[in-house]
Coordinates of C-alpha atoms in Angstrom, one line a residue:
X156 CA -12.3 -29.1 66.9
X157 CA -8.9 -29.8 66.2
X158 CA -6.2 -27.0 66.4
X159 CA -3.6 -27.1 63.9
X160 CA 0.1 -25.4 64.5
X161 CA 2.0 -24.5 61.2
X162 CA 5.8 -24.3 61.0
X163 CA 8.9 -24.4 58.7
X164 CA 10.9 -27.5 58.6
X165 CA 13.7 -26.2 56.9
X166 CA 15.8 -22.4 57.8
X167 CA 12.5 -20.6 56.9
X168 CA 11.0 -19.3 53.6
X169 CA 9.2 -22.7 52.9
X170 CA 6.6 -21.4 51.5
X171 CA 4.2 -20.7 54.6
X172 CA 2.4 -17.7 53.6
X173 CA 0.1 -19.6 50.9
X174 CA -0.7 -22.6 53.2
X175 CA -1.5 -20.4 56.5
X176 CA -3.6 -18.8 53.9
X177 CA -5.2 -21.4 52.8
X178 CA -5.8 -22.8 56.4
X179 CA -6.2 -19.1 57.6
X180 CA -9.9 -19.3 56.1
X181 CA -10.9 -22.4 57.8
X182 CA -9.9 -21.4 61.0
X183 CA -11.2 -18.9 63.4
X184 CA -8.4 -17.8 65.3
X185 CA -5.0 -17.3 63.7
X186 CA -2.2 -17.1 66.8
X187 CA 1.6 -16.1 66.2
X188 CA 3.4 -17.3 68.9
X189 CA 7.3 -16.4 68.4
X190 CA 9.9 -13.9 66.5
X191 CA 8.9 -10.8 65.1
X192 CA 9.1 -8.4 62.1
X193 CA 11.8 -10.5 61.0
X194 CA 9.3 -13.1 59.3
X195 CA 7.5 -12.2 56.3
X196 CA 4.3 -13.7 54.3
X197 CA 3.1 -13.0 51.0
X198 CA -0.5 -13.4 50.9
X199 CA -2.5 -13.2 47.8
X200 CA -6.7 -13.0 48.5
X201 CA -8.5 -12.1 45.2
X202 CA -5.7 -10.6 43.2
X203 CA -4.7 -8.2 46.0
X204 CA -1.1 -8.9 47.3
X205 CA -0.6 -8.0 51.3
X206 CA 3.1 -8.7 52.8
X207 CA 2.9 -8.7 56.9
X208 CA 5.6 -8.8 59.1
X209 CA 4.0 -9.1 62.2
X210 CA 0.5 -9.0 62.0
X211 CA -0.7 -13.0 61.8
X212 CA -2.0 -13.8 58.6
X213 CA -6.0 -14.2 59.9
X214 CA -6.0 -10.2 60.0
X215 CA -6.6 -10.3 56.1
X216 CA -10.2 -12.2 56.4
X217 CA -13.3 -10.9 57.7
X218 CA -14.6 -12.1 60.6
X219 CA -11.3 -13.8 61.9
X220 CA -9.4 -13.3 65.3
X221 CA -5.6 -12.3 64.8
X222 CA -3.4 -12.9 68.3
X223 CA -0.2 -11.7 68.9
X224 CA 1.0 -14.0 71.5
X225 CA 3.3 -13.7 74.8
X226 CA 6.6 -15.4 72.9
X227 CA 6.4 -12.2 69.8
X228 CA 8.8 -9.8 70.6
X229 CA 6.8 -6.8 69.4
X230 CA 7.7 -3.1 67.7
X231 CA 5.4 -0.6 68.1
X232 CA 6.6 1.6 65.5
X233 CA 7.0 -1.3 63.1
X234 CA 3.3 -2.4 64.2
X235 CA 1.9 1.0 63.7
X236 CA 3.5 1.3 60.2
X237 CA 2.1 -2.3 58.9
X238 CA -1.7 -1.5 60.6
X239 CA -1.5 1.7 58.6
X240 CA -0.1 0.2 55.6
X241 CA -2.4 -2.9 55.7
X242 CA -5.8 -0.6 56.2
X243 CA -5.2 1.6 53.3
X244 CA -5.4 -1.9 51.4
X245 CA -9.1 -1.9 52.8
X246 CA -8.5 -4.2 56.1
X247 CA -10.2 -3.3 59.2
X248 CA -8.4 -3.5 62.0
X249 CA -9.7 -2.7 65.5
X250 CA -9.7 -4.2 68.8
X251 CA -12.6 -7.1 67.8
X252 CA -10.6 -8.6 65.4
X253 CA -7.0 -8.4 66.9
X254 CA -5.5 -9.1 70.8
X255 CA -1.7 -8.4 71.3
X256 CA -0.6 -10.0 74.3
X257 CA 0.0 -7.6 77.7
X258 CA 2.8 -9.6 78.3
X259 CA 4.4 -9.4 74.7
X260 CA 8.4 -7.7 75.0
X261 CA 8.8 -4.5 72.9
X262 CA 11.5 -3.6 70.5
X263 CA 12.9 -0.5 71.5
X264 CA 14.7 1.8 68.8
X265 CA 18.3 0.7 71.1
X266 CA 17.4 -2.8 69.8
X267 CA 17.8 -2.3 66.1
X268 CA 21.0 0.0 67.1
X269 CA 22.5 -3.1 69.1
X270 CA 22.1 -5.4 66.0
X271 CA 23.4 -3.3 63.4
X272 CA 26.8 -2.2 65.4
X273 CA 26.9 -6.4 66.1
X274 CA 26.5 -7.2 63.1
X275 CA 28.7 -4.2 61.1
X276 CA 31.7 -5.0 63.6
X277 CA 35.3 -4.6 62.5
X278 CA 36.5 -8.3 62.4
X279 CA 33.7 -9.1 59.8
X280 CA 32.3 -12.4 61.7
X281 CA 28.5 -12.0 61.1
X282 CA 25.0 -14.0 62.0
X283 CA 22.9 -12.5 59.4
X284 CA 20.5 -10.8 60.8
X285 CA 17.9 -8.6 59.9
X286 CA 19.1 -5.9 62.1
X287 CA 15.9 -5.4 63.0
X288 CA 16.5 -5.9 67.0
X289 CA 15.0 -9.4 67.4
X290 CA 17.7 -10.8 69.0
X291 CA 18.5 -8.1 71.3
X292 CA 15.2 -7.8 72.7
X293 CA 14.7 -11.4 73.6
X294 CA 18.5 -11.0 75.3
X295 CA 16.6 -8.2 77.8
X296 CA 13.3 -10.8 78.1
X297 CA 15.4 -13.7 79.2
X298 CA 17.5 -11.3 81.4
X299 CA 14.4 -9.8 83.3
X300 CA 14.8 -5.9 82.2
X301 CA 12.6 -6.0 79.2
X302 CA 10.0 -3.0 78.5
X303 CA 6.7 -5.0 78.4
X304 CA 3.3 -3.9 76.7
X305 CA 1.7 -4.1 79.9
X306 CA 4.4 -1.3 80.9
X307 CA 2.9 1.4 78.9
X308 CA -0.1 1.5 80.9
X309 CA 1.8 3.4 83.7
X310 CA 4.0 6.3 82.6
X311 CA 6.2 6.4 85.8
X312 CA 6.3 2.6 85.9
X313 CA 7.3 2.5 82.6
X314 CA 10.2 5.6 83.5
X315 CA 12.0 2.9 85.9
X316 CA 11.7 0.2 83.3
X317 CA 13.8 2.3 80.7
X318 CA 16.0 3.2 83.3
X319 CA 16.7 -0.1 84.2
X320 CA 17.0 -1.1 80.7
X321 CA 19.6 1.7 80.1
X322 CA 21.5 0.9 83.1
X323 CA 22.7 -1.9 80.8
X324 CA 22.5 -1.0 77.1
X325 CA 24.5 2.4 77.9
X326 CA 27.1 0.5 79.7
X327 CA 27.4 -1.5 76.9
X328 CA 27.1 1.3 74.1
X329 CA 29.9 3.1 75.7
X330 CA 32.1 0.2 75.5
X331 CA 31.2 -0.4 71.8
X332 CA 32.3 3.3 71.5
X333 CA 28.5 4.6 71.2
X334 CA 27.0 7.3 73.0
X335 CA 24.3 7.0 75.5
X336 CA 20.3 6.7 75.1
X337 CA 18.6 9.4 77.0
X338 CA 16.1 7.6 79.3
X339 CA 13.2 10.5 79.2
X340 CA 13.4 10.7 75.7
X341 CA 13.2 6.8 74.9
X342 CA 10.1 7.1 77.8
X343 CA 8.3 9.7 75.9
X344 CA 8.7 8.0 72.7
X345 CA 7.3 4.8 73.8
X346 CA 4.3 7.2 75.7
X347 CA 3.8 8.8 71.8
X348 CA 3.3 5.2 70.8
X349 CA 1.2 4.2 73.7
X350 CA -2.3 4.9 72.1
X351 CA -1.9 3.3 69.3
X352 CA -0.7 -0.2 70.8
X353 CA -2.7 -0.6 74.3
X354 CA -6.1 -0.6 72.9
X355 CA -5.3 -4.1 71.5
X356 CA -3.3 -5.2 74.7
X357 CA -5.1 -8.3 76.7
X358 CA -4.8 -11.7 78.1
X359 CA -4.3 -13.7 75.3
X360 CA -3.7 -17.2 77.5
X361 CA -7.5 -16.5 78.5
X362 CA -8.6 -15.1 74.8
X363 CA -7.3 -18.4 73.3
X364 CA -9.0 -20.7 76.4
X365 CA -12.2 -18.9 75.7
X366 CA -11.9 -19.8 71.9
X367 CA -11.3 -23.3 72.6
X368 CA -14.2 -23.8 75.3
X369 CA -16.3 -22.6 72.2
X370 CA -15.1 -25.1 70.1
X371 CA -12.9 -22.7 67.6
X372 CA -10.8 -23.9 65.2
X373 CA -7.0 -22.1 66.5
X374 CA -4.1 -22.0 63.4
X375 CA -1.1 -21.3 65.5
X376 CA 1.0 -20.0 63.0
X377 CA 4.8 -19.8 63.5
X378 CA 7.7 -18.0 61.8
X379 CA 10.9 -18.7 60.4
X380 CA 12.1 -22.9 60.6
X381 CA 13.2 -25.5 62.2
X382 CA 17.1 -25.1 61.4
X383 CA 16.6 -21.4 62.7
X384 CA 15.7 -23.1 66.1
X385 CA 17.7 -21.6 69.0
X386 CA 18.0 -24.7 70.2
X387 CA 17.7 -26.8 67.4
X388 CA 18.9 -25.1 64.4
X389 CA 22.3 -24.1 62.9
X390 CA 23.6 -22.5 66.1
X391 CA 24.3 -19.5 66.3
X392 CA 23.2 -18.7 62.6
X393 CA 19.6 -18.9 64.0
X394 CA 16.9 -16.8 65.3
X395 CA 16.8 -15.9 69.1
X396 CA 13.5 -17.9 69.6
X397 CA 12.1 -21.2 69.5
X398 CA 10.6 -21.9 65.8
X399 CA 9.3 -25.7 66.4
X400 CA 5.9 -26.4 67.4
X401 CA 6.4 -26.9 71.4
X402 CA 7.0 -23.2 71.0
X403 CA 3.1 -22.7 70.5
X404 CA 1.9 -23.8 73.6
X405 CA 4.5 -21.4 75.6
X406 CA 4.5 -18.4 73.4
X407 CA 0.5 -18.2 73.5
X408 CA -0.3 -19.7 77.2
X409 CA -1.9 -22.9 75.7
X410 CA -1.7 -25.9 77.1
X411 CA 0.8 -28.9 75.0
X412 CA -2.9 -30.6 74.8
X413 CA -4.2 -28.2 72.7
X414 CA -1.7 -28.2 69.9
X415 CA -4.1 -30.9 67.5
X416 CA -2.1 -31.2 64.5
X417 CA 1.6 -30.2 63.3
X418 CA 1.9 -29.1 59.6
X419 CA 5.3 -28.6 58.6
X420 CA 5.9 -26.2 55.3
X421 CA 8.3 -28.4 53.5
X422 CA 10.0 -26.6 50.0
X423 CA 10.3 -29.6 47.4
X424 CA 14.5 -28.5 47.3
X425 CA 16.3 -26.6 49.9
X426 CA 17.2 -22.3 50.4
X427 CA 18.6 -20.3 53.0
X428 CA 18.9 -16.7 53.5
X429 CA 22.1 -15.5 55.1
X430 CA 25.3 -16.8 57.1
X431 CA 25.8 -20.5 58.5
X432 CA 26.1 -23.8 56.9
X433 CA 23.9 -25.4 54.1
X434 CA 25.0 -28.8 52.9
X435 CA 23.6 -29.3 50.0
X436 CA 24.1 -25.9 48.6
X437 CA 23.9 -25.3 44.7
X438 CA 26.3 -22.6 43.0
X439 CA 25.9 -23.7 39.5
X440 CA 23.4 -22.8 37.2
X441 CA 21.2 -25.7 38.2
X442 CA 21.3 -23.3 41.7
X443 CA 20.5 -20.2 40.0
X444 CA 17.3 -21.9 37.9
X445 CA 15.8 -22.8 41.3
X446 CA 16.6 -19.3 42.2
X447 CA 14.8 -17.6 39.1
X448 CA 12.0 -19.9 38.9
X449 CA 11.2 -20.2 42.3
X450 CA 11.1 -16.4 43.0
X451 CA 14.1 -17.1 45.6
X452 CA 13.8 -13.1 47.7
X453 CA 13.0 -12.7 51.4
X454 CA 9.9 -10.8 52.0
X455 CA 11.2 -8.7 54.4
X456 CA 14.7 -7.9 53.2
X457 CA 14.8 -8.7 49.6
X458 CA 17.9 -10.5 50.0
X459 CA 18.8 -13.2 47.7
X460 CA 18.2 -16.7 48.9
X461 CA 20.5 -19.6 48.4
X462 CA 19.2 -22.9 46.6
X463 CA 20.3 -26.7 47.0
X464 CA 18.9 -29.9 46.8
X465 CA 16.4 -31.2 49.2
X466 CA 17.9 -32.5 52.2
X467 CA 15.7 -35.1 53.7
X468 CA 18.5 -35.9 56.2
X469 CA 17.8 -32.5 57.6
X470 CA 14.1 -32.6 57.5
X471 CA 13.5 -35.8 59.4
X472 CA 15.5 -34.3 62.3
X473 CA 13.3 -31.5 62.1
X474 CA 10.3 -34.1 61.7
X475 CA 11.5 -35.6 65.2
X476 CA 12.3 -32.3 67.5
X477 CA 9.2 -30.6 66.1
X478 CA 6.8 -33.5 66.5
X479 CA 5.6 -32.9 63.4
X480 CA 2.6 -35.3 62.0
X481 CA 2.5 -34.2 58.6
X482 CA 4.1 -31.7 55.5
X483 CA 2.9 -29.2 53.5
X484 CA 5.5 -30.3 50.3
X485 CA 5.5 -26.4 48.4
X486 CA 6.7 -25.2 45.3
X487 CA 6.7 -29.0 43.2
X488 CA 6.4 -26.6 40.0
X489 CA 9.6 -25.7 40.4
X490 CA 11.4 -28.6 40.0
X491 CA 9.6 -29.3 36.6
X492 CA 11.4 -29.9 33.7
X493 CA 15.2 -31.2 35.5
X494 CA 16.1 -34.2 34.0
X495 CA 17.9 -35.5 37.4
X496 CA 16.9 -34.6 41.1
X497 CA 18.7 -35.4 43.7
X498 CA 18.3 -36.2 47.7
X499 CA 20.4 -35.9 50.5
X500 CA 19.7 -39.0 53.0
X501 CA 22.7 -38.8 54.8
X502 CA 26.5 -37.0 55.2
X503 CA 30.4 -37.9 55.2
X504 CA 31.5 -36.4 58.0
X505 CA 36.0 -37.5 57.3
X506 CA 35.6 -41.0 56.8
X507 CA 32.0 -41.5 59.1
X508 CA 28.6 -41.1 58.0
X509 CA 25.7 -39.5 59.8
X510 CA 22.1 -39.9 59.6
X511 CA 21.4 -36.3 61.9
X512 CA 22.6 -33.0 61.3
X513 CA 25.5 -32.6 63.9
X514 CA 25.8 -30.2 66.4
X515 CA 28.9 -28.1 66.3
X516 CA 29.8 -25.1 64.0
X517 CA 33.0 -26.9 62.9
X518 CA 31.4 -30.0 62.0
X519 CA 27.9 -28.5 60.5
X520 CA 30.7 -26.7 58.2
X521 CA 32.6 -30.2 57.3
X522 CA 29.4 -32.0 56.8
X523 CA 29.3 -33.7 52.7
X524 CA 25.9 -34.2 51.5
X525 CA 25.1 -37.9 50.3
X526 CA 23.4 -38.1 47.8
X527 CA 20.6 -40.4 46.0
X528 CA 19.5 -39.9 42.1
X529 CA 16.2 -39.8 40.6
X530 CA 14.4 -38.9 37.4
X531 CA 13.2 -35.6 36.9
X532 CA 9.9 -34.8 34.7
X533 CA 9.1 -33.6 31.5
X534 CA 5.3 -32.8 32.0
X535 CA 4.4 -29.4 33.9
X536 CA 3.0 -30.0 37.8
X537 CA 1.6 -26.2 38.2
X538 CA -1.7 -25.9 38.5
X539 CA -2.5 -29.3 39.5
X540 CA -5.3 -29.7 42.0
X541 CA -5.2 -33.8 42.1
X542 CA -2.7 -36.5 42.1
X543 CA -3.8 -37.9 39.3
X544 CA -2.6 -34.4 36.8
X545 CA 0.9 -34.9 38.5
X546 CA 3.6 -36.8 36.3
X547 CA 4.4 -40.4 37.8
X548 CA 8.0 -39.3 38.5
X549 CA 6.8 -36.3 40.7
X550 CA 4.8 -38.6 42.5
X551 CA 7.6 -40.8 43.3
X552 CA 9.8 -37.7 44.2
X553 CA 6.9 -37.2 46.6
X554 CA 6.5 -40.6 47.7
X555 CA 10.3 -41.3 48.3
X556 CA 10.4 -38.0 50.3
X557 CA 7.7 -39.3 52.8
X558 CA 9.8 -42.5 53.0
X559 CA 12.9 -40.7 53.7
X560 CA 11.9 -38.0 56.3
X561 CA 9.4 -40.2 57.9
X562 CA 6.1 -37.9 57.7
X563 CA 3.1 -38.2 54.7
X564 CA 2.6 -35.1 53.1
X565 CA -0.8 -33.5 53.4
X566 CA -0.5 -31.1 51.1
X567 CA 1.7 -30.3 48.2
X568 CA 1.4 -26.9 46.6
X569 CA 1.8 -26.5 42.5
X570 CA 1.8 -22.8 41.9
X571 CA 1.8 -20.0 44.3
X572 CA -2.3 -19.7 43.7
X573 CA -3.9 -19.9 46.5
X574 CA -6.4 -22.7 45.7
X575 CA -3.4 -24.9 43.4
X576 CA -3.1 -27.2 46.7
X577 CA -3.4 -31.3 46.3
X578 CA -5.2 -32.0 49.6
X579 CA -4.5 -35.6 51.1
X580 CA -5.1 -35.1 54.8
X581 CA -7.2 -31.9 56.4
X582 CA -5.3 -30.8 59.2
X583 CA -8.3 -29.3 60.8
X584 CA -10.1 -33.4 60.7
X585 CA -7.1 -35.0 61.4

């Protein structure tokens, strides 16, 4: 069976809730495999609306397996919350049906702390995060003091590992002008939340090579996009993991050979949420109609996101580092009825032009959009299920896209309904 791995090709918000949905119910494992409670997806199954943050979006369907994979940086307080919040909406959620990785780093409450007082700091200069301690706990992963799931199993093992940890983050509190963490009591908060985290803890390299030697079908789903890349992206107005497909294989303990298929959720114009550059940027009221119509508000935080053109320049770099086969074009409805669309296949950069997204902050900042015209439509693409109910200029929008980033488009999604998907390529046959 083939294995498909889903991820944003833009900063995020593409759109990925609906199509991980829609390939959630084809497939028997759903894996995440980076970032945290800082993604968000809006699922909607038979009327009923669930948000999750951190729980992969298989958890929603009977008889599915949900992983958490090794590359999640995981919250046991924000974990317990969603599980809670999620079963009073009727989901069962037990060990059968979900495996969170042993080796999976936890956010501790210092984490959040750490991002806030970064991110409130006197000079104003600012990342945009969600304060939600992401970025600090992957700091402590990469620096070898993290607080691991397979930690909680041993409470005096787990009393070094805090006061490890702390040996640092007090350090660095008091010279923020914070006071200390007390060790015991950051130990007996993470043996409160013990119980409720470690019945789910397991191998989840040898969960997914089980599921594959049994011919499953495996959606590795990931969060955020391509621009929010730590390597990749926007640097530093990214996230602190890696969002492109190679990021599967590592954060889950798969091999490169299983990833089948690469979808990437493509929005049919361009939004951001939060700090660092965006090109092709729209402040006028064409801006705030994309906005309005397309429902522009994070998940998670609620904050407003910003709207531009679509930038294929952008897309078919993230086309090339993501080794992505194929796109998932999403919210076409939006664009209906503007009598002009525009393109950006390229950028002035003083008097040079680029065909890639450059590298540096200054630049990325400097960076003009170039742009190419086409005919909007008159005629309404929602709801449509086939090519042939989409307006001739919508498929040429679509068609000139393909052209421009260099990927066909599998799908393209005409309404946030679930089942208002033109398919032109299964990734689970390709």
């Amino acid at each position: 069976m083939a294995n498909v791995v889903v991820v944003g090709s833009q900063w995020g918000d593409e759109g990925k809730g609906k199509i991980v949905d829609w390939l959630s119910s084809r497939a028997d494992v759903v894996a995440r495999f980076q970032g945290g409670h800082n993604a968000g997806h809006t699922l909607v199954i038979d009327g009923t609306t669930y948000k999750l943050s951190l729980l992969p979006s298989g958890i929603v369907r009977p008889g599915k397996l949900s992983v958490v994979g090794n590359g999640v940086v995981v919250d046991p307080w924000a974990l317990q919350t969603e599980m809670d919040r999620i079963r009073k909406q009727g989901v069962k959620i037990s060990p059968d049906n979900l495996v969170i990785s042993e080796t999976a780093t936890l956010i501790l409450p210092i984490h959040g702390e750490l991002d806030a007082i970064r991110e409130n700091r006197a000079d104003g200069i600012k990342i945009g995060t969600t304060k939600r301690g992401i970025g600090p706990a992957y700091e402590d992963k990469v620096a070898r003091r993290a607080v691991r799931v397979c930690d909680l199993h041993d409470e005096n093992a787990l009393a070094e590992r805090v006061k490890n940890l702390l040996h640092h983050h007090n350090a660095l509190r008091s010279g923020l002008g914070h006071d200390p963490v007390d060790a015991d009591e950051l130990t007996q908060k993470l043996i409160d939340v013990a119980p409720s985290i470690l019945p789910f803890a397991g191998p989840v390299w040898h969960v997914l090579d089980e599921a594959r030697l049994s011919d499953k079908r495996i959606l590795f789903e990931g969060a955020q996009g391509a621009m929010l890349d730590i390597d990749h992206g926007t640097y530093p107005f990214v996230t602190s993991s890696n969002t492109i497909a190679g990021q599967a294989a590592a954060g889950t303990g798969s091999g490169p050979g299983s990833l089948s298929y690469v979808l990437g959720i493509t929005k049919a114009y361009t939004t951001r949420v939060g700090e660092g550059p965006f090109p092709t940027e729209l402040t006028d009221e064409i801006g705030q109609r994309l906005g309005e119509r397309g429902h522009e508000f994070g998940t998670v935080t609620g904050r407003q996101r910003r709207c531009g053109w679509f930038d294929a320049t952008m897309v078919r770099q993230a086309i090339i580092t993501g080794g992505i086969d194929g796109i998932a074009l999403t919210k076409l409805d939006v664009l209906d009825g503007l009598e002009e669309l525009k393109i950006c296949v390229g950028y002035k950069l003083g008097d040079k032009r680029l065909r890639r997204f450059p590298a540096g902050m200054g630049p990325q900042a400097a960076v003009e959009p170039i742009y190419e015209t086409m005919q909007g439509w008159s005629d309404t693409t929602k709801g449509a299920r086939t090519t042939a109910e989409l307006p001739a200029r919508a498929i040429k929008y679509v068609r000139r896209i393909e052209e421009l980033i260099g990927a066909p488009a599998a799908m393209v999604s005409t309404s946030p309904e679930r089942e208002d998907v033109i398919l032109m390529r299964d990734p689970f046959k390709a």
